[in-house]
CSV table of C-alpha atoms and ligand atoms in Angstrom, one decimal:
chain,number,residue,atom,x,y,z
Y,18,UNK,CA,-11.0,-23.4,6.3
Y,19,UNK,CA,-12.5,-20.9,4.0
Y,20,UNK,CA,-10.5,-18.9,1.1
Y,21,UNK,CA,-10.5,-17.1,-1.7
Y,22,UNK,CA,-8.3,-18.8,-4.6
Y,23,UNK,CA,-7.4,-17.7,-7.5
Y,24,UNK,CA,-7.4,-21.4,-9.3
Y,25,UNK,CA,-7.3,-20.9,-12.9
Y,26,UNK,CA,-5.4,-18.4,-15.5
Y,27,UNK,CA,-8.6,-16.7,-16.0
Y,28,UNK,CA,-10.8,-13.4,-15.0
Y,29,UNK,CA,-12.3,-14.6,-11.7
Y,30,UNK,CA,-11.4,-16.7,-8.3
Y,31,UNK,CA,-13.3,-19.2,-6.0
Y,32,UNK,CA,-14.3,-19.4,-2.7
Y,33,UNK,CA,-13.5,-22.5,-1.3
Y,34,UNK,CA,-13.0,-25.1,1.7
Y,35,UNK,CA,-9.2,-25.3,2.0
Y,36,UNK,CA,-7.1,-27.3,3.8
Y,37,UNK,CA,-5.0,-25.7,6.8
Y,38,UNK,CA,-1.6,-25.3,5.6
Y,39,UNK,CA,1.3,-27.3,7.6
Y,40,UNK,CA,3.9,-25.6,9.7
Y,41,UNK,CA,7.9,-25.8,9.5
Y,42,UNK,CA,10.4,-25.7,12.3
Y,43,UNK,CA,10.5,-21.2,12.1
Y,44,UNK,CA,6.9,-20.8,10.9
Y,45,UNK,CA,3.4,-20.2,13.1
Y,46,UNK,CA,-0.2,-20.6,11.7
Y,47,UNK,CA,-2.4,-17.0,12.2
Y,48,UNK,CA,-5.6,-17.4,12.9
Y,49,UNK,CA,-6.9,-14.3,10.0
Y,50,UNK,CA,-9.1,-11.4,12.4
Y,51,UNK,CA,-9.4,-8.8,9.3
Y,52,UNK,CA,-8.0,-8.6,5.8
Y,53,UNK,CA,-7.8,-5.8,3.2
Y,54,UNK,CA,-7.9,-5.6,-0.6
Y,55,UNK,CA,-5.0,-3.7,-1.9
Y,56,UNK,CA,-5.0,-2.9,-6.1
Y,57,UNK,CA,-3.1,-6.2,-6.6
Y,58,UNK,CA,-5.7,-8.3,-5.4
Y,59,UNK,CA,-8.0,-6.9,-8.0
Y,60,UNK,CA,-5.9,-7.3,-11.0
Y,61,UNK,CA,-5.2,-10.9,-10.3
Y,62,UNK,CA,-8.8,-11.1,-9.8
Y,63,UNK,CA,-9.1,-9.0,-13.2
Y,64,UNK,CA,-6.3,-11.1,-14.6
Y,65,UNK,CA,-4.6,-8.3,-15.9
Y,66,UNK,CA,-1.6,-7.8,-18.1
Y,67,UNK,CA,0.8,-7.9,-14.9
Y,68,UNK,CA,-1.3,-10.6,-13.4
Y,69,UNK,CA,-0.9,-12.9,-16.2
Y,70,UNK,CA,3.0,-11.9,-16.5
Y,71,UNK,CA,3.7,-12.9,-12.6
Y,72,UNK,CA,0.4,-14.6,-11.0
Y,73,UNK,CA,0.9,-18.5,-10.9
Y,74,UNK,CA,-2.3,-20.2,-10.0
Y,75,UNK,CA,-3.2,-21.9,-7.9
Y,76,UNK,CA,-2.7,-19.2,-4.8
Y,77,UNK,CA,-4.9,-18.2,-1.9
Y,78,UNK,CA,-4.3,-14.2,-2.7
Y,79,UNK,CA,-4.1,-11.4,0.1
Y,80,UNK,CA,-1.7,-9.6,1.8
Y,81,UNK,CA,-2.9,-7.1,4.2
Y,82,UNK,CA,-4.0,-8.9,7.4
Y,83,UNK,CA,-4.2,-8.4,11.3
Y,84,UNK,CA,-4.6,-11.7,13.6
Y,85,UNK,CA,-3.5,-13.8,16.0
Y,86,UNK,CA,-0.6,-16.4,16.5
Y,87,UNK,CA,-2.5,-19.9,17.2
Y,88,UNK,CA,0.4,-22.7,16.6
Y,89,UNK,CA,4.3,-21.9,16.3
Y,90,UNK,CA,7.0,-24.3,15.0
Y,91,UNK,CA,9.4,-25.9,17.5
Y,92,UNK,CA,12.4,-23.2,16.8
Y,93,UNK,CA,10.1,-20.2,16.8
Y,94,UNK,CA,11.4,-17.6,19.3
Y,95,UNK,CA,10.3,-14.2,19.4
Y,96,UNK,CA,6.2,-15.1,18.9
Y,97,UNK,CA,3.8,-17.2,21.4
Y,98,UNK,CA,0.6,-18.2,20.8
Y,99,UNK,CA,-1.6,-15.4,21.5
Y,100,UNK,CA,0.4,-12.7,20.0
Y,101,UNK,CA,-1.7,-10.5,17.6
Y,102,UNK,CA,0.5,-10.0,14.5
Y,103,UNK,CA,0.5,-8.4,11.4
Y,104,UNK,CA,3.4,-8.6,8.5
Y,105,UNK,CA,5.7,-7.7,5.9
Y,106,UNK,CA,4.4,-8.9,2.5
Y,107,UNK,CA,7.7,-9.0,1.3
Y,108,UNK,CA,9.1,-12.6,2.5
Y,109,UNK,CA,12.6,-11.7,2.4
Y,110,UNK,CA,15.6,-14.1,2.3
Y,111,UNK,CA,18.1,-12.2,4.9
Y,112,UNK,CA,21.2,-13.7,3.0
Y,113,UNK,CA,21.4,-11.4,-0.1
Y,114,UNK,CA,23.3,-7.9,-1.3
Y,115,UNK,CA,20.4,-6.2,-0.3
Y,116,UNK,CA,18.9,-7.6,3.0
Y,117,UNK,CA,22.8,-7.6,4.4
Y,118,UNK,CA,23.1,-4.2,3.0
Y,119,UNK,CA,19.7,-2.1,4.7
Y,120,UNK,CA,17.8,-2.5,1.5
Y,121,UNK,CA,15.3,-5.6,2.4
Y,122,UNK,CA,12.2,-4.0,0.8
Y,123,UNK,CA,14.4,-5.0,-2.8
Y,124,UNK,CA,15.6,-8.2,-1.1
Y,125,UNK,CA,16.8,-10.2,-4.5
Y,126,UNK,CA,14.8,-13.5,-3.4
Y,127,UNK,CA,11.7,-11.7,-2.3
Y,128,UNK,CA,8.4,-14.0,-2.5
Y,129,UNK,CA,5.2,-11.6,-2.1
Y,130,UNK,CA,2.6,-12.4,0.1
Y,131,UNK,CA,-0.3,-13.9,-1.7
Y,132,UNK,CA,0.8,-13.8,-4.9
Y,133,UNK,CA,4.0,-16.2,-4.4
Y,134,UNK,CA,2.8,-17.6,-1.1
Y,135,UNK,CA,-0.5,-18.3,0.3
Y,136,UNK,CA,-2.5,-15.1,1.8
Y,137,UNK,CA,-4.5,-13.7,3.8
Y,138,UNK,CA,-8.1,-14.0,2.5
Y,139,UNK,CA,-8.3,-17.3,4.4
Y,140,UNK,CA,-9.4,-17.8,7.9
Y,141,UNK,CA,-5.5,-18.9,8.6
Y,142,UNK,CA,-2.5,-18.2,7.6
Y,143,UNK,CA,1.6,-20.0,7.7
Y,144,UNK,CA,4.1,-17.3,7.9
Y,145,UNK,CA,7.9,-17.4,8.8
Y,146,UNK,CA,8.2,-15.6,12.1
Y,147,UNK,CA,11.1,-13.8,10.5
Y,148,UNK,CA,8.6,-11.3,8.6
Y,149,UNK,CA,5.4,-11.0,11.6
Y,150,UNK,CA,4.9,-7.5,13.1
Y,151,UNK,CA,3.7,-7.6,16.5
Y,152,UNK,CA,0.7,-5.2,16.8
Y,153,UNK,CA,0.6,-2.4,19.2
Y,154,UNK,CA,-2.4,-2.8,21.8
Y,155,UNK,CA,-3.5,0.5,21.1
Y,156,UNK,CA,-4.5,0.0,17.0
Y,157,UNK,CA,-8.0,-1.2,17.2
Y,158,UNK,CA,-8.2,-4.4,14.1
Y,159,UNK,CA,-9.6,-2.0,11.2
Y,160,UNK,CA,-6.5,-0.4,11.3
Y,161,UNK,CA,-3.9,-2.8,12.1
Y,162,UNK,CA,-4.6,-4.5,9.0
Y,163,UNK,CA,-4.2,-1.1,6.3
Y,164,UNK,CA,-0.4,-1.0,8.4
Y,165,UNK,CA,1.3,-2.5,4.8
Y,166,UNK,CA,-0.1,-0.1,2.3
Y,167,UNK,CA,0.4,2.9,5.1
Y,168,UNK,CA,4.0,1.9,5.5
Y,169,UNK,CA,4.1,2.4,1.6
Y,170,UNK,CA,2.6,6.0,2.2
Y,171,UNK,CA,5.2,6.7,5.4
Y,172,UNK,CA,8.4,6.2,3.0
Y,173,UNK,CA,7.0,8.2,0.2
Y,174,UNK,CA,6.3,11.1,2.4
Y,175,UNK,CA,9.3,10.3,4.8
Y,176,UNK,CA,11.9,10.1,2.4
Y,177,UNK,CA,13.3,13.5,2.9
Y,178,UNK,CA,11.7,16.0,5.2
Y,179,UNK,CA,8.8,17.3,5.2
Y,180,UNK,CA,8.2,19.8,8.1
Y,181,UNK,CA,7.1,23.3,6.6
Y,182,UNK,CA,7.5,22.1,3.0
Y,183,UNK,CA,4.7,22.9,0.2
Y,184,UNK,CA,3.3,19.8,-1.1
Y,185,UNK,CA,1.6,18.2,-4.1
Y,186,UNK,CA,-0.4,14.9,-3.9
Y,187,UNK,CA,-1.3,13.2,-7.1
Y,188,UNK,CA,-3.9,10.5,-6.6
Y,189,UNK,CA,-6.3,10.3,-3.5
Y,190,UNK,CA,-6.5,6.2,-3.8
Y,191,UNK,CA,-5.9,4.4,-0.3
Y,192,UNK,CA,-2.3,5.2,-0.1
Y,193,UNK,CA,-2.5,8.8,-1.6
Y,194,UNK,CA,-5.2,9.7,1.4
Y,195,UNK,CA,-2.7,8.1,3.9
Y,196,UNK,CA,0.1,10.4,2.8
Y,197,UNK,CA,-2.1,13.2,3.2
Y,198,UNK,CA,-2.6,12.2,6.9
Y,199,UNK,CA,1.0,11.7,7.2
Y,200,UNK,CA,2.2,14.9,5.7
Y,201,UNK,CA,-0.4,16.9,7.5
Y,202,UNK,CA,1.2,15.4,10.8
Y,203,UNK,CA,4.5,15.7,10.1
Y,204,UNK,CA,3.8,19.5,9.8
Y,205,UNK,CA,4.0,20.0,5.9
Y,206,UNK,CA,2.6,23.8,5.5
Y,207,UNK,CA,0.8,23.4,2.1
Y,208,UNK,CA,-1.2,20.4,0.9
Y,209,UNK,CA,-3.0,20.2,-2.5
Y,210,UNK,CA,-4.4,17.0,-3.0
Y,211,UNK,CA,-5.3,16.4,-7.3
Y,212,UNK,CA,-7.7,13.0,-8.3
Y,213,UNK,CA,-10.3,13.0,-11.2
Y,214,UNK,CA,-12.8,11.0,-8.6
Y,215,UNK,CA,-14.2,13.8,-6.3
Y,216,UNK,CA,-15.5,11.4,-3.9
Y,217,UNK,CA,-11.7,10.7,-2.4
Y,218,UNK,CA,-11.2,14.3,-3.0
Y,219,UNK,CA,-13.9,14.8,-0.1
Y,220,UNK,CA,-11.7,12.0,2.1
Y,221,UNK,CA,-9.1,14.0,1.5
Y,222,UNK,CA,-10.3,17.3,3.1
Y,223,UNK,CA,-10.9,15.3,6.2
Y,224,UNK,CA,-7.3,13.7,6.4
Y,225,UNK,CA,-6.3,17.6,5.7
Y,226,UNK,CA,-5.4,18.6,2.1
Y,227,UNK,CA,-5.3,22.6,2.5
Y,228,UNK,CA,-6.3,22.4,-1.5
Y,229,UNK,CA,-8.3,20.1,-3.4
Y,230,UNK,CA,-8.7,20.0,-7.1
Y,231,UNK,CA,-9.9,17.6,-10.3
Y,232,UNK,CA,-8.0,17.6,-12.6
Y,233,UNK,CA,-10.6,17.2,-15.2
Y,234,UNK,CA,-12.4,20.4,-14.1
Y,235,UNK,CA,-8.9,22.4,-13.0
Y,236,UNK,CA,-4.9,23.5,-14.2
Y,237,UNK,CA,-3.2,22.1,-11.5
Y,238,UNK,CA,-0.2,23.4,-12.7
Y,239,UNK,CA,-1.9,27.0,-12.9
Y,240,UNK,CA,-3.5,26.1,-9.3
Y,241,UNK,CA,-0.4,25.4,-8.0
Y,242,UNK,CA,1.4,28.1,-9.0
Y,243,UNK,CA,-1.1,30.5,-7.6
Y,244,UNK,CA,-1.2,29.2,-4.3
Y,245,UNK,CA,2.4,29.2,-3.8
Y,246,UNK,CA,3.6,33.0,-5.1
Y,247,UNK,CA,4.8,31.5,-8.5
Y,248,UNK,CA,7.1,29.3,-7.0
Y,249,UNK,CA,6.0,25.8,-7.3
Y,250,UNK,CA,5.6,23.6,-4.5
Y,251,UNK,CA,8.9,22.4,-2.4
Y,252,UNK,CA,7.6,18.3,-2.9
Y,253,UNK,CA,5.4,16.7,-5.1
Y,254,UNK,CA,4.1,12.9,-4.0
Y,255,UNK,CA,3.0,10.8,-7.1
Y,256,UNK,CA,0.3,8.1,-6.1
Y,257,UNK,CA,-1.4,8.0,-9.0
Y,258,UNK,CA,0.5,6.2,-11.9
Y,259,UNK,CA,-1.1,8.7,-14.7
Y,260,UNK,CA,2.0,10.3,-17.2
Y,261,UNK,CA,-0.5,13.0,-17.3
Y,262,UNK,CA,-0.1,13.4,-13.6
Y,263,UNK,CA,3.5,12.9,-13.0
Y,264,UNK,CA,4.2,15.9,-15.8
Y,265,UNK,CA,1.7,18.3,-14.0
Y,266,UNK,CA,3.8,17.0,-11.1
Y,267,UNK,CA,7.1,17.6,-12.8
Y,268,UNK,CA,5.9,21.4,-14.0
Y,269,UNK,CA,4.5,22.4,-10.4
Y,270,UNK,CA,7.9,21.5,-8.6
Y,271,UNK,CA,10.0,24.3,-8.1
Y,272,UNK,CA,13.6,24.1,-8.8
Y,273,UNK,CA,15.5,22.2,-6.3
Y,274,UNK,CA,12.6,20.2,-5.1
Y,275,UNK,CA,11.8,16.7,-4.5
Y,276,UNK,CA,9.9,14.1,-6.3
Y,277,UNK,CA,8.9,10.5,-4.1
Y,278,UNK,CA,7.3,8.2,-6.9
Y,279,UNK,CA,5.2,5.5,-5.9
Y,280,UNK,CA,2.4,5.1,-8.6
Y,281,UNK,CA,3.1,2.3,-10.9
Y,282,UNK,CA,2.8,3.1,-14.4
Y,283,UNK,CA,1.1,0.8,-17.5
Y,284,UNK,CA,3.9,1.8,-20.0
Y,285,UNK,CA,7.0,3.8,-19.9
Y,286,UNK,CA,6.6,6.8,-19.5
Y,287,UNK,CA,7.2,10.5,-21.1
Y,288,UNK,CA,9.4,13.3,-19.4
Y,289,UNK,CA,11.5,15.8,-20.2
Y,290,UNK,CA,14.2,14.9,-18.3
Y,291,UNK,CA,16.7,17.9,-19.1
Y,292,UNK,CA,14.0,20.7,-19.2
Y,293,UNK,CA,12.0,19.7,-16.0
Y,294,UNK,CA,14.7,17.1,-14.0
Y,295,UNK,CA,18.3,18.2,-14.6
Y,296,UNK,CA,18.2,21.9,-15.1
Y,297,UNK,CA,15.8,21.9,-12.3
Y,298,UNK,CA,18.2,20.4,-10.1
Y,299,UNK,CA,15.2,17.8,-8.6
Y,300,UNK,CA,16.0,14.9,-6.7
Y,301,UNK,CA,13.8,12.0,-7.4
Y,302,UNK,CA,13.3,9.0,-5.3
Y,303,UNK,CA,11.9,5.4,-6.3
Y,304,UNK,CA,9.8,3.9,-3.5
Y,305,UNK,CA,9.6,0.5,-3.4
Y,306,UNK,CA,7.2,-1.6,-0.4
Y,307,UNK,CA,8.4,-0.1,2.8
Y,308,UNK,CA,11.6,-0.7,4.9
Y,309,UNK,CA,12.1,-3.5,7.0
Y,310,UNK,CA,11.0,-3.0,10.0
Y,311,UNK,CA,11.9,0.4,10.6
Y,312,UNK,CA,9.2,2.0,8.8
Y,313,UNK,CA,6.8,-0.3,10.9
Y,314,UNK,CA,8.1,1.2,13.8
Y,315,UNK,CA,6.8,5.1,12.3
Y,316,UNK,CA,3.5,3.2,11.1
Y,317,UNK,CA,2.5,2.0,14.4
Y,318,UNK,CA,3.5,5.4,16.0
Y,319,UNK,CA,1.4,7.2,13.8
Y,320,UNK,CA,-1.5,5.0,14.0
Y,321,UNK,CA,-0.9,4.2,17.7
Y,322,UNK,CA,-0.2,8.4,18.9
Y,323,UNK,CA,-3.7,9.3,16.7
Y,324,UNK,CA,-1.0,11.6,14.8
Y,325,UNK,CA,-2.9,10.3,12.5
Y,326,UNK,CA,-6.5,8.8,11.9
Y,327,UNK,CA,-7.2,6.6,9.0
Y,328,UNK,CA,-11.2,6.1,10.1
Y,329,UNK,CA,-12.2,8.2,7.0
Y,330,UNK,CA,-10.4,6.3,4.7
Y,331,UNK,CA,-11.8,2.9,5.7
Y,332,UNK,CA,-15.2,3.5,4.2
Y,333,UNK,CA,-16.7,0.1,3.6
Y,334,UNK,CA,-16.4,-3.1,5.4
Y,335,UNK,CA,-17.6,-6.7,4.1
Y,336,UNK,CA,-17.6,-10.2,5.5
Y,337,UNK,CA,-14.9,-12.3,3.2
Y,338,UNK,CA,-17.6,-14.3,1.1
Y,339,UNK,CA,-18.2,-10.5,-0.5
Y,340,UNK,CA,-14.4,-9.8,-1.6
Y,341,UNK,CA,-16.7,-9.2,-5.0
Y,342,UNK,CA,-18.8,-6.3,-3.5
Y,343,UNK,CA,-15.2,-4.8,-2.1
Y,344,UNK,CA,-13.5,-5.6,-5.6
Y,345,UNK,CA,-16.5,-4.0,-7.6
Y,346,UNK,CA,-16.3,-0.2,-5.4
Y,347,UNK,CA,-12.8,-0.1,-6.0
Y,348,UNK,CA,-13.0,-0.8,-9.9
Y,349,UNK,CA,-15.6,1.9,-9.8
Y,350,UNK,CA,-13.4,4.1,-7.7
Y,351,UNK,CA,-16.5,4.6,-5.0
Y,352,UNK,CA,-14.7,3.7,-2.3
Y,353,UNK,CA,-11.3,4.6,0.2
Y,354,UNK,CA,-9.9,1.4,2.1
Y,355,UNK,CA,-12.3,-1.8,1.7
Y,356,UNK,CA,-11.7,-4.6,4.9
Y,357,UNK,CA,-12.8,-7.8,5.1
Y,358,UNK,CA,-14.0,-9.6,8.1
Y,359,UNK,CA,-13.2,-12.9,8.7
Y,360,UNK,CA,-13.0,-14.4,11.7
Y,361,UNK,CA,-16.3,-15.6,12.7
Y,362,UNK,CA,-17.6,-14.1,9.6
Y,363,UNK,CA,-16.0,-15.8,6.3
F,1,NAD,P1,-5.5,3.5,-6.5
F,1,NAD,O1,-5.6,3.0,-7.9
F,1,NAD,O2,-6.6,3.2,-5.5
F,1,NAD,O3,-5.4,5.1,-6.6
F,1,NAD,C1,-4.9,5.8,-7.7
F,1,NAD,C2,-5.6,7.1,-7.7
F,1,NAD,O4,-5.1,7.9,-8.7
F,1,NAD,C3,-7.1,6.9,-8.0
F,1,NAD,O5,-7.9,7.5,-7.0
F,1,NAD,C4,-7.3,7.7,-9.4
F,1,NAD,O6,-8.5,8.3,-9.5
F,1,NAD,C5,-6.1,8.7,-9.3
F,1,NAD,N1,-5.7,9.2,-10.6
F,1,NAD,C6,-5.8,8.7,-11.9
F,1,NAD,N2,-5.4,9.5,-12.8
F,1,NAD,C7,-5.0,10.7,-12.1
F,1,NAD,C8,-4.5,11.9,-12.6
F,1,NAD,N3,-4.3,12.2,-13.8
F,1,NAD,N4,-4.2,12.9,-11.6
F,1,NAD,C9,-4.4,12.6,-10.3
F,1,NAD,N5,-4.9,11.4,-9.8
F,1,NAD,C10,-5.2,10.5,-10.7
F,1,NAD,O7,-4.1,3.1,-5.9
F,1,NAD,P2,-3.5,3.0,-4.4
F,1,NAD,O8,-3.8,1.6,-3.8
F,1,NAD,O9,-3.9,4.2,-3.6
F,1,NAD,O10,-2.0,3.0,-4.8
F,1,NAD,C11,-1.4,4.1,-5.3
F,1,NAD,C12,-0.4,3.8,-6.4
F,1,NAD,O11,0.8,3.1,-5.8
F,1,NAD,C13,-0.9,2.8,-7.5
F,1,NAD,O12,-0.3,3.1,-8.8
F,1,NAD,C14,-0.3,1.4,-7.1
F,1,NAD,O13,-0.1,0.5,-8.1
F,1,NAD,C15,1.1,1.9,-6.5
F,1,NAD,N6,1.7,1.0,-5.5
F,1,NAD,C16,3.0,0.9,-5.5
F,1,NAD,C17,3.7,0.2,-4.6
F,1,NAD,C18,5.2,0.1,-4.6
F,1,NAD,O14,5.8,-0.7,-3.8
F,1,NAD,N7,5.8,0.9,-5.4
F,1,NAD,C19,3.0,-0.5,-3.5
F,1,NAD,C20,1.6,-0.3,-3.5
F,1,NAD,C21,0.9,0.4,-4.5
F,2,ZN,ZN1,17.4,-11.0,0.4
């Protein structure tokens, strides 16, 4: 089969003839329809600093995927052949503190999906049936594959209400434009959406930011305060893993609001916690992958209902030999959500 690997501890990866991977007793073989690049992919192509701290070559990478059950093992019981699946990257253990406890999505013995185990940029795929999602009839491919990265989106906005609140976006990458979708439908009154790249500003409009600013040409904090009578706004969403950001976020949050962080930062970072956290009174939440499998249920609603439509966030579409076209936009932030076809088309 065809795949991208990433084969040496080096800037680049291969694409390659693979072998098909065997199956155990509880696991099927996918047959891969579409695939997605998320951030991750990039750096381990990039071999960044993370990459090189946690990305063991050799590894077929990937782990956004929509496609089809073709073999199952001989104790599989909830998936046939046929079954058009998607699933959680996070390939937990169900034995731990966490997964008995309701908190999977920080299972201790995690492996992730294409960096630990073999992905999804391959024209199949061996997964445990304990982590495969089975796709509602009603999501068309494009977006049954961008289900893991929205999930992602759906806890950050979800994780208190939301109805009638004023909100702040930071970052308008992939997952930043999903929460502005997701907010929007879940009847938040104000949206400003703030990203230095005015081309996912534009995106944004269309999923429904009320405001939407650059930070390099506006005062966010200043805009913010003007369009909400001096009060600040009731939640701010962090998306874009900029310190910069997350203190405009901190200043434009009125006291007694709520901060969802899912941005990962490059270094610690730099907040005055008594000035702008404590006397403020703000609750902040850490948002880590998306829970298991009840956030999957709210993804598939959303997607499935047309609460929300993610088509002007998919911009670009390649077949999988050009992951390097995909992986160039997004360095160059000139795209939304890049998908790679690869059934019939690797
Ligand atoms: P992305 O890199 O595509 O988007 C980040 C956006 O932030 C970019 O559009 C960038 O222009 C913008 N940005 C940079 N500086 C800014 C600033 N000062 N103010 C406002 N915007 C700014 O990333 P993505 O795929 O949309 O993911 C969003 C974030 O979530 C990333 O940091 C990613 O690493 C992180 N993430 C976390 C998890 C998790 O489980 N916690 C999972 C997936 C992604
Ligand atoms: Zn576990």
């Amino acid at each position: 089969m065809k795949a991208v690997i990433k084969r040496k501890s080096a800037k680049g990866m291969e694409f390659v003839d693979a072998p098909v991977q065997k199956i155990g007793l509880r696991d099927v073989l996918i047959k891969v329809s579409i695939a997605s690049i998320c951030g991750t992919d990039v750096h381990i192509y990039d071999w960044s600093r993370w990459a090189q701290n946690r990305f063991k070559p050799p590894r077929i990478i990937g782990h956004e995927f929509v496609g089809t059950v073709t073999r199952i093992g001989e104790e599989v019981t909830h998936v046939q052949i046929g079954d058009r699946v998607s699933a959680e990257s996070h390939l937990y253990c169900g034995n731990c503190y966490q997964c008995q406890n309701g908190y999977i999505e920080v299972c201790q013995n995690y492996k992730l999906l294409g960096v630990d185990h073999n992905g999804t940029f391959a024209e199949f795929l061996v997964l445990p049936e304990h982590v495969l999602w089975k796709n509602d009839p009603n999501i068309p491919d494009d977006f049954a594959t961008i289900q893991e990265p929205f999930g992602n989106a759906v806890d950050t906005v979800l994780s208190e209400d939301i109805s009638a609140k004023t909100v702040l976006i930071l970052g308008a990458g992939p997952i930043g434009l999903f929460a502005t979708g997701i907010a929007k439908a879940s009847g938040a009154s104000l949206i400003i959406l703030s990203d230095p790249n005015d081309y996912r500003l534009n995106i944004g409009k269309k999923m429904g930011a009320n405001i939407t600013a650059n930070p390099k040409k506006h005062d966010i904090v200043k805009l913010v305060l003007e369009a909400t009578k001096n009060n600040g706004v009731d939640v701010v969403l962090e998306f874009s893993g900029s310190n910069q950001a997350l203190n405009q976020g901190l200043k434009a949050i009125t006291p007694g609001g709520r901060l969802s962080l899912l941005g990962i930062y490059e270094r610690r970072v730099n907040i005055d916690l008594n000035k702008e956290v404590i006397f403020k009174k703000i609750r902040i939440y850490g948002i880590t992958g998306r829970k298991v499998f009840s956030t999957w249920y709210k993804t598939s609603r959303f997607l499935s209902s047309g609460l929300v439509n993610v088509n002007p966030i998919i911009t670009h579409q390649f077949p999988l030999k050009d992951y390097e076209k995909g992986m160039k936009l997004m360095r160059d932030g000139k795209c939304g959500k890049v998908i790679l076809k690869v059934d019939g088309q690797a």
